PDB file of C-alpha atoms in Angstrom:
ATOM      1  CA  UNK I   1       0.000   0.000   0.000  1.00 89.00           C
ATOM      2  CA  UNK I   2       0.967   3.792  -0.720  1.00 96.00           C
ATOM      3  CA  UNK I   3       1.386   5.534   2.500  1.00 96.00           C
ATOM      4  CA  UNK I   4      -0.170   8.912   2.580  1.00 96.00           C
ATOM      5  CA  UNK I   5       3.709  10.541   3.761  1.00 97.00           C
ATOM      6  CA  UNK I   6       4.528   9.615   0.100  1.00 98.00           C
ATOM      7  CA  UNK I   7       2.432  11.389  -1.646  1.00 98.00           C
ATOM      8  CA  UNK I   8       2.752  15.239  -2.403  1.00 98.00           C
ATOM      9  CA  UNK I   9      -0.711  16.666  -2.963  1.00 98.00           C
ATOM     10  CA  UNK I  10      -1.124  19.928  -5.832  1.00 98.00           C
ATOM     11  CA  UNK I  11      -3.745  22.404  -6.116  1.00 97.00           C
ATOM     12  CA  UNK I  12      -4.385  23.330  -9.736  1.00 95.00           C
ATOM     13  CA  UNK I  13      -4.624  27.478  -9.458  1.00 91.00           C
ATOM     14  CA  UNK I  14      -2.316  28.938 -12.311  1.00 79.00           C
ATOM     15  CA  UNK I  15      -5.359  28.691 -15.174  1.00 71.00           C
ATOM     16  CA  UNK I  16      -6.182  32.127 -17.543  1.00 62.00           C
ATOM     17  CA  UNK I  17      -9.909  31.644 -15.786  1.00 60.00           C
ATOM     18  CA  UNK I  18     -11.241  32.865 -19.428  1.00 58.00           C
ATOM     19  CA  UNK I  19     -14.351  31.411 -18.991  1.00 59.00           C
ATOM     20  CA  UNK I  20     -15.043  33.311 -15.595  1.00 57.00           C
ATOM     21  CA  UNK I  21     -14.070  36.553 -17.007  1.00 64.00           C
ATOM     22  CA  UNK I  22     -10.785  36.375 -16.542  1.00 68.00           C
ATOM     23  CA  UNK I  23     -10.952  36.223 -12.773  1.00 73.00           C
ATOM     24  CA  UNK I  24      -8.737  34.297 -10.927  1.00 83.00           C
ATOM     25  CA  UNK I  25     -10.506  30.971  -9.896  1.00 86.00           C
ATOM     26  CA  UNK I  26      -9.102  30.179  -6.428  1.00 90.00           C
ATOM     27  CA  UNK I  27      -9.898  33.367  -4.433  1.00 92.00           C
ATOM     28  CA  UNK I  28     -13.494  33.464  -5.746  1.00 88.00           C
ATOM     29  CA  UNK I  29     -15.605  32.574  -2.922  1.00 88.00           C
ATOM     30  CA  UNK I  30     -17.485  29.587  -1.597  1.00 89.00           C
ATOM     31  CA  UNK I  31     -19.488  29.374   1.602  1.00 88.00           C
ATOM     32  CA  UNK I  32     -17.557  32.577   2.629  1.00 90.00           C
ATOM     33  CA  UNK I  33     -13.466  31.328   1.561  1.00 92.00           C
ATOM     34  CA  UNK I  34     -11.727  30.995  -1.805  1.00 93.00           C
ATOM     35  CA  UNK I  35     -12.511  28.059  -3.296  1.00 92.00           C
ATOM     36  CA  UNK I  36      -8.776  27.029  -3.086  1.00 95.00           C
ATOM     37  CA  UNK I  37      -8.843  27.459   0.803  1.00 96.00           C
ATOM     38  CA  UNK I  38     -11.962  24.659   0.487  1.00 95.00           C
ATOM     39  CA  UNK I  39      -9.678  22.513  -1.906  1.00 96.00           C
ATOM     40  CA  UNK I  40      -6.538  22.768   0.360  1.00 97.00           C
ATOM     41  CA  UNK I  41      -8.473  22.033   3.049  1.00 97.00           C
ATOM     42  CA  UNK I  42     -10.195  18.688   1.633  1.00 97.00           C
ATOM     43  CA  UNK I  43      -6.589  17.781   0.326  1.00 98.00           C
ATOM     44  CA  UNK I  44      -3.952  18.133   3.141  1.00 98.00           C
ATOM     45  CA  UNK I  45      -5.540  15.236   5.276  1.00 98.00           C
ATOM     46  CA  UNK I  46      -5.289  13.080   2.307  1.00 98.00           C
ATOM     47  CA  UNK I  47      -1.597  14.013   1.660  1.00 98.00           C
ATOM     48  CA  UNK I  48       1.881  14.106   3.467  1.00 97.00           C
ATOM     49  CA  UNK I  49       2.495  17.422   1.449  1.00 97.00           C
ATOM     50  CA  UNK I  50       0.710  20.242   0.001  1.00 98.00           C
ATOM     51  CA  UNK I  51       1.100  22.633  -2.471  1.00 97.00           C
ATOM     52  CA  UNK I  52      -0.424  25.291  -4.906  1.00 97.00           C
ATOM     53  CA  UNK I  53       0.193  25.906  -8.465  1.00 95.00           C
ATOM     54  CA  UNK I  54      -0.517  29.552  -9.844  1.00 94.00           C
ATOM     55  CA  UNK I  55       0.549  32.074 -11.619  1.00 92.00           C
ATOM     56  CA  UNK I  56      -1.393  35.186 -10.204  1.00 91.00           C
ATOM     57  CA  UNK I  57      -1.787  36.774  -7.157  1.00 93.00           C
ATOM     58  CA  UNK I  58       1.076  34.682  -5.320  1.00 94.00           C
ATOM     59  CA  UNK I  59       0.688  36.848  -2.733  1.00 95.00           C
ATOM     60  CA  UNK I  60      -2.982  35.813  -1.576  1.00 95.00           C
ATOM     61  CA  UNK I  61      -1.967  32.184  -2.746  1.00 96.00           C
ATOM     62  CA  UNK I  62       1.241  32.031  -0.160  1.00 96.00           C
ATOM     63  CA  UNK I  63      -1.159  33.299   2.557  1.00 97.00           C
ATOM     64  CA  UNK I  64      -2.654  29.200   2.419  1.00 97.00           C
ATOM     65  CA  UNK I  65       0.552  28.432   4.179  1.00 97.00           C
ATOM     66  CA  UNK I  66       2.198  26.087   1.590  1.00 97.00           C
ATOM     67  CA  UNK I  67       4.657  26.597  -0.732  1.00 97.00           C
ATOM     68  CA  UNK I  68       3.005  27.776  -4.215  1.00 97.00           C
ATOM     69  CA  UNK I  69       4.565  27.534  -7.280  1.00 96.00           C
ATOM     70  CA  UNK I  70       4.115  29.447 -10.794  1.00 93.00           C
ATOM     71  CA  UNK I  71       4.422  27.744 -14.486  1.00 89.00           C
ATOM     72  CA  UNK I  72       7.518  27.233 -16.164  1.00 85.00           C
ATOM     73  CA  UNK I  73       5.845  27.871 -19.383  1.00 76.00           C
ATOM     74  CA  UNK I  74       4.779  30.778 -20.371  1.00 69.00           C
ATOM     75  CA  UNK I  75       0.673  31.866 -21.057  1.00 65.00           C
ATOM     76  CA  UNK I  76      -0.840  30.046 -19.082  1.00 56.00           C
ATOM     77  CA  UNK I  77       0.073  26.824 -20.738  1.00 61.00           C
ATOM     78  CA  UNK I  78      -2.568  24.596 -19.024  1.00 78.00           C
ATOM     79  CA  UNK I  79      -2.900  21.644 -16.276  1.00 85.00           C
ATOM     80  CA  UNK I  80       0.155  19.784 -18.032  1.00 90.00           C
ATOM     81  CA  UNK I  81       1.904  23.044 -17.106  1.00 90.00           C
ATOM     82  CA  UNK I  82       0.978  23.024 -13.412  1.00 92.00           C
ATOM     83  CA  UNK I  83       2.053  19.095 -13.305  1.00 94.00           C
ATOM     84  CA  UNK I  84       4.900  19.808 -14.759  1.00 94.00           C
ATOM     85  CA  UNK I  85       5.806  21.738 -11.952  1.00 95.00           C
ATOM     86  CA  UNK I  86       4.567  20.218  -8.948  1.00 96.00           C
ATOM     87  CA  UNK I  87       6.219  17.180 -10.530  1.00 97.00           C
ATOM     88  CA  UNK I  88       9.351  19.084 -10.500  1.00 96.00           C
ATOM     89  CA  UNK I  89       8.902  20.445  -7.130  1.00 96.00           C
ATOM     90  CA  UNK I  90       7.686  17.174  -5.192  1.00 95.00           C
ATOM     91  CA  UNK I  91       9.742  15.034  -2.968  1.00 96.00           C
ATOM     92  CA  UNK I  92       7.556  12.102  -2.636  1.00 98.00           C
ATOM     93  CA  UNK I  93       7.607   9.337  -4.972  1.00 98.00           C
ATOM     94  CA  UNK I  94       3.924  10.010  -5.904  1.00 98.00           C
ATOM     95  CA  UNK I  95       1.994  13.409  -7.106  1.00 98.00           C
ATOM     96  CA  UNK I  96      -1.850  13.978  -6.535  1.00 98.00           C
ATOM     97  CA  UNK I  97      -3.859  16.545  -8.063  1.00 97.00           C
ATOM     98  CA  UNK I  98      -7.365  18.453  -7.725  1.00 97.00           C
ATOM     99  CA  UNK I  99      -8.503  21.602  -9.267  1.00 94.00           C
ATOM    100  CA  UNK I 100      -9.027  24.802  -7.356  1.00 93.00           C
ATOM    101  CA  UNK I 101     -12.525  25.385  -9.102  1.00 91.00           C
ATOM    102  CA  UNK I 102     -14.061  22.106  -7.825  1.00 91.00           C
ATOM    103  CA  UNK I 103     -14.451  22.251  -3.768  1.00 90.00           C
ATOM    104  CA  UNK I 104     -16.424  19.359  -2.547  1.00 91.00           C
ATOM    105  CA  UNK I 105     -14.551  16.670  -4.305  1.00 95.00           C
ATOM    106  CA  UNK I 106     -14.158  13.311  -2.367  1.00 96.00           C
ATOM    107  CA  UNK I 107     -12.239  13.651   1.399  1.00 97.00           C
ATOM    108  CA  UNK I 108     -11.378   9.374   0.397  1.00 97.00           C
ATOM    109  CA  UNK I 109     -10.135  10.356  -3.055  1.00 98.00           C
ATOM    110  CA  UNK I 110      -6.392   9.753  -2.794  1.00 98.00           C
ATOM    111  CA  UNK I 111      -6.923   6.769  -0.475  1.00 97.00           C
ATOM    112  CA  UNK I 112      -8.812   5.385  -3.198  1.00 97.00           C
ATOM    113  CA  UNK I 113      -6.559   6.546  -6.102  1.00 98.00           C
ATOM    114  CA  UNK I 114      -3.769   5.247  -4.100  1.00 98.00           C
ATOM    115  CA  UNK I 115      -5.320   1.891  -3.885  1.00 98.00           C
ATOM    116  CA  UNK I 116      -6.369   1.364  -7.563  1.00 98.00           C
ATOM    117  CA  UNK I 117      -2.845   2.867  -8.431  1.00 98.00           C
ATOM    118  CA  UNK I 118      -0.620  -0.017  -6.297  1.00 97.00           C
ATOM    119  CA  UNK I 119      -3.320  -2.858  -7.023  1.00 97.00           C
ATOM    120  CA  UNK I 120      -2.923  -2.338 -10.653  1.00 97.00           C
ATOM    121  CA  UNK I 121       0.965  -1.593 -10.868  1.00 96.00           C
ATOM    122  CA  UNK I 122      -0.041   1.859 -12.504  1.00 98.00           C
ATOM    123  CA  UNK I 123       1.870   5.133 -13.347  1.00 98.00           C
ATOM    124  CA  UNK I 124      -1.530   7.258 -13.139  1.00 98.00           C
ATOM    125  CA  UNK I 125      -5.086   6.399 -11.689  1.00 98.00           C
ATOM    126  CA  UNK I 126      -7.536   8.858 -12.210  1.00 97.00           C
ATOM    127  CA  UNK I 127     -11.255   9.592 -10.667  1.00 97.00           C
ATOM    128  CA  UNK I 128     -13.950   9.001 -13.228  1.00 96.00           C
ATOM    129  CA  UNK I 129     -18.090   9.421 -13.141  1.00 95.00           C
ATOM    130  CA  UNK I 130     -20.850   7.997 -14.733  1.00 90.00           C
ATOM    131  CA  UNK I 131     -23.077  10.551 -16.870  1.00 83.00           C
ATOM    132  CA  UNK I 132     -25.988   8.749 -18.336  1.00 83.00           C
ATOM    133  CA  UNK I 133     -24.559   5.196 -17.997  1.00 82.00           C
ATOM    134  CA  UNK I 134     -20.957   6.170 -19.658  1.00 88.00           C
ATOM    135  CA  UNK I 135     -17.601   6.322 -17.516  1.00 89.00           C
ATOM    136  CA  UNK I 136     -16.043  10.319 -17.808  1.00 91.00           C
ATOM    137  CA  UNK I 137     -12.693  10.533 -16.657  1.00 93.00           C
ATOM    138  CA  UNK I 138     -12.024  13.724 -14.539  1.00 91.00           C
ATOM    139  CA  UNK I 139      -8.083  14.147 -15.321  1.00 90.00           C
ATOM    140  CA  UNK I 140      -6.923  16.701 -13.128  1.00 93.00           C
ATOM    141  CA  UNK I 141      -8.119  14.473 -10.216  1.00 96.00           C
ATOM    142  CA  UNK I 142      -5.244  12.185 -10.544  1.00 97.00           C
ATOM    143  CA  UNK I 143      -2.310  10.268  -8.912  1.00 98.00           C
ATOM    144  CA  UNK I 144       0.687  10.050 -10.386  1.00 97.00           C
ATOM    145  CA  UNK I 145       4.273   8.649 -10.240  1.00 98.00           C
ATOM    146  CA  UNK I 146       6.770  11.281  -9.882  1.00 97.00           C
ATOM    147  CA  UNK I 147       9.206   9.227 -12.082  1.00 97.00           C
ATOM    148  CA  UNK I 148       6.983  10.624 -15.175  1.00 97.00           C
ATOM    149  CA  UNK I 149       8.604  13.907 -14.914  1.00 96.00           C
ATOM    150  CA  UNK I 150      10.782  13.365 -17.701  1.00 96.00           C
ATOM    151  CA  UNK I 151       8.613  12.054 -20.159  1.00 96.00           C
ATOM    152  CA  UNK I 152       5.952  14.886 -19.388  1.00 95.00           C
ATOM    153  CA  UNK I 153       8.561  17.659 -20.009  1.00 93.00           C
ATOM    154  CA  UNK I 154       9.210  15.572 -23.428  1.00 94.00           C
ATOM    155  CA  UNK I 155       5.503  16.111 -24.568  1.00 94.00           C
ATOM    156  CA  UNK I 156       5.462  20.034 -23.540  1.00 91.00           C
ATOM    157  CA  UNK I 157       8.331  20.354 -25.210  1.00 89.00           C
ATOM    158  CA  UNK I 158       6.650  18.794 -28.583  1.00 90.00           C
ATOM    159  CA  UNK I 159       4.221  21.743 -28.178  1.00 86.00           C
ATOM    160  CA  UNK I 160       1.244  19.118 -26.784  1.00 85.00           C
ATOM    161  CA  UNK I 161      -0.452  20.519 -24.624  1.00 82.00           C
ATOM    162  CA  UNK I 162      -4.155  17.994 -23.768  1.00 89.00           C
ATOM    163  CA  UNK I 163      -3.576  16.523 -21.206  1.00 90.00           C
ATOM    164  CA  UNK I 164      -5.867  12.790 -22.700  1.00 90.00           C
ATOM    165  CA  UNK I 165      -3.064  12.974 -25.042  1.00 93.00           C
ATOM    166  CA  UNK I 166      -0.340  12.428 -22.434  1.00 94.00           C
ATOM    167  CA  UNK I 167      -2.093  10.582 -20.103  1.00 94.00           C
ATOM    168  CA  UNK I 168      -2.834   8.138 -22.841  1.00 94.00           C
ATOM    169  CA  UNK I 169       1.343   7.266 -23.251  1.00 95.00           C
ATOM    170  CA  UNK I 170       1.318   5.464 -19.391  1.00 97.00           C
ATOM    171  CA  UNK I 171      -0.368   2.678 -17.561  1.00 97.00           C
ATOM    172  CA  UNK I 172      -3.608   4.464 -16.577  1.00 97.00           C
ATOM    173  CA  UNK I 173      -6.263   3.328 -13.778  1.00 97.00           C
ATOM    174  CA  UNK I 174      -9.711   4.674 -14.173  1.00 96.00           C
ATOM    175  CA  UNK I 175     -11.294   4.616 -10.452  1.00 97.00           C
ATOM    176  CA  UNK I 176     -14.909   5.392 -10.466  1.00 96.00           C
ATOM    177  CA  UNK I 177     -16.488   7.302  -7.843  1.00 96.00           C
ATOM    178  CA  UNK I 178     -20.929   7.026  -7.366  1.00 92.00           C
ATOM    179  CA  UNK I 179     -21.317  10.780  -6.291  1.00 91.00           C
ATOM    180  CA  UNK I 180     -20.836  12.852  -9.823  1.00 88.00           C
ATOM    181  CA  UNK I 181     -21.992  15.765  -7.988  1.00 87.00           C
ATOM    182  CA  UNK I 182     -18.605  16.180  -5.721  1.00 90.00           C
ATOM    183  CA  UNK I 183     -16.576  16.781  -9.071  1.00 91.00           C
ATOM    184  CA  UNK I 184     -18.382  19.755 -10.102  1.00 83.00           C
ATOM    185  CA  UNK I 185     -16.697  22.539 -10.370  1.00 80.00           C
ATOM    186  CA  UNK I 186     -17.133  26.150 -11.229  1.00 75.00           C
ATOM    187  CA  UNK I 187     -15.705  27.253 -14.581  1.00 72.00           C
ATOM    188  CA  UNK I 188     -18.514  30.489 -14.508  1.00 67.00           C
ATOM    189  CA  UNK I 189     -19.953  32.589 -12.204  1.00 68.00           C
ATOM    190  CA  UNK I 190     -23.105  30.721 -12.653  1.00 69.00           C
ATOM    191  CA  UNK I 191     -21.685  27.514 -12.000  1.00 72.00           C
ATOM    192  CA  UNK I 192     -20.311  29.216  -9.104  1.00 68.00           C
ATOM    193  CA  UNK I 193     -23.259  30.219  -8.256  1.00 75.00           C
ATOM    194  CA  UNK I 194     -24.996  27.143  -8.685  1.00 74.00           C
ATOM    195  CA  UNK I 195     -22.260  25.704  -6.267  1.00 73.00           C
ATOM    196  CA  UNK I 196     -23.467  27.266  -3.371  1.00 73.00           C
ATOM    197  CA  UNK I 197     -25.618  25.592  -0.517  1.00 68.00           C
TER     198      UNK I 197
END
């Protein structure tokens, strides 16, 4: 079994937000906090380490308490960017990830990740749904091997940027969880909206 000390955990903060306006996705509130305060706080218990990727407003980011880092790449190259650098930046052999938009995910997702991940001998196991009968895989809820820094960096480098299309190069572990409704995130002010309690 993977023990929780080995795993580095990564909030996903350093996006362009385009689709809320351009505002920056983690300090919008929910139930009164930013919604990466909520995602920190569902993810440190789960994790030995935390961090935050982002690329604006460090300042407001570094007031969490955990180390946040900003892309490598340049223009807000996407979630491969912010793996790219927690990978870089983690210490553990293993990497998870969750979104800063989505703040009632699962508080047994990396224990269950973590499981799938070791019973299957598998570089990345990922959380998926069901939507009408058909298994979605939600991505940037994933567990990862550290040791896949190198070929990740290889891909960016190509100029590839989906993240399906680099996911799909490893040993990947679909894990699906019943509750759909604990992935949902806010990519708009009305989903934002529709978010709250």
């Amino acid at each position: 079994m993977i023990d929780k000390t080995d795993i580095t955990g990564l909030i996903l903060a350093g996006g362009r937000g385009s689709r809320m306006g351009g505002v920056d996705k983690g300090l919008q509130n929910y139930q009164g906090m930013p919604m990466a305060i909520h995602a920190l706080l569902r993810l440190s218990p789960q994790v030995g380490h935390a961090m935050i990727n982002a690329n604006r407003n460090l300042g407001a980011y570094e007031a969490m308490g955990v180390p946040v880092w900003p892309d490598t790449l340049p223009d807000f190259a996407g979630p491969l960017a912010g793996l790219a650098v927690g990978l870089e930046r983690c210490d553990t052999p293993y990497l998870a990830t969750v979104p800063c938009d989505c703040p009632r995910f699962p508080l047994d997702l990396v224990e269950r990740l973590a499981a799938e991940l070791d019973h299957h001998d598998a570089d990345i196991a990922m959380a998926a749904t069901r939507h009408n009968g058909q298994l979605r895989t939600q991505p940037v809820f994933c567990l990862m091997k550290t040791a896949l820094l190198p070929s990740l960096l290889t891909f960016l480098q190509g100029g590839q940027r989906k993240i399906d299309a680099w996911t799909a190069q490893h040993r990947c572990v679909e894990v699906c969880f019943d509750d759909a409704q604990a992935f949902a995130g806010a990519n708009t002010l009305a989903e934002l909206q529709q978010l709250q309690p």
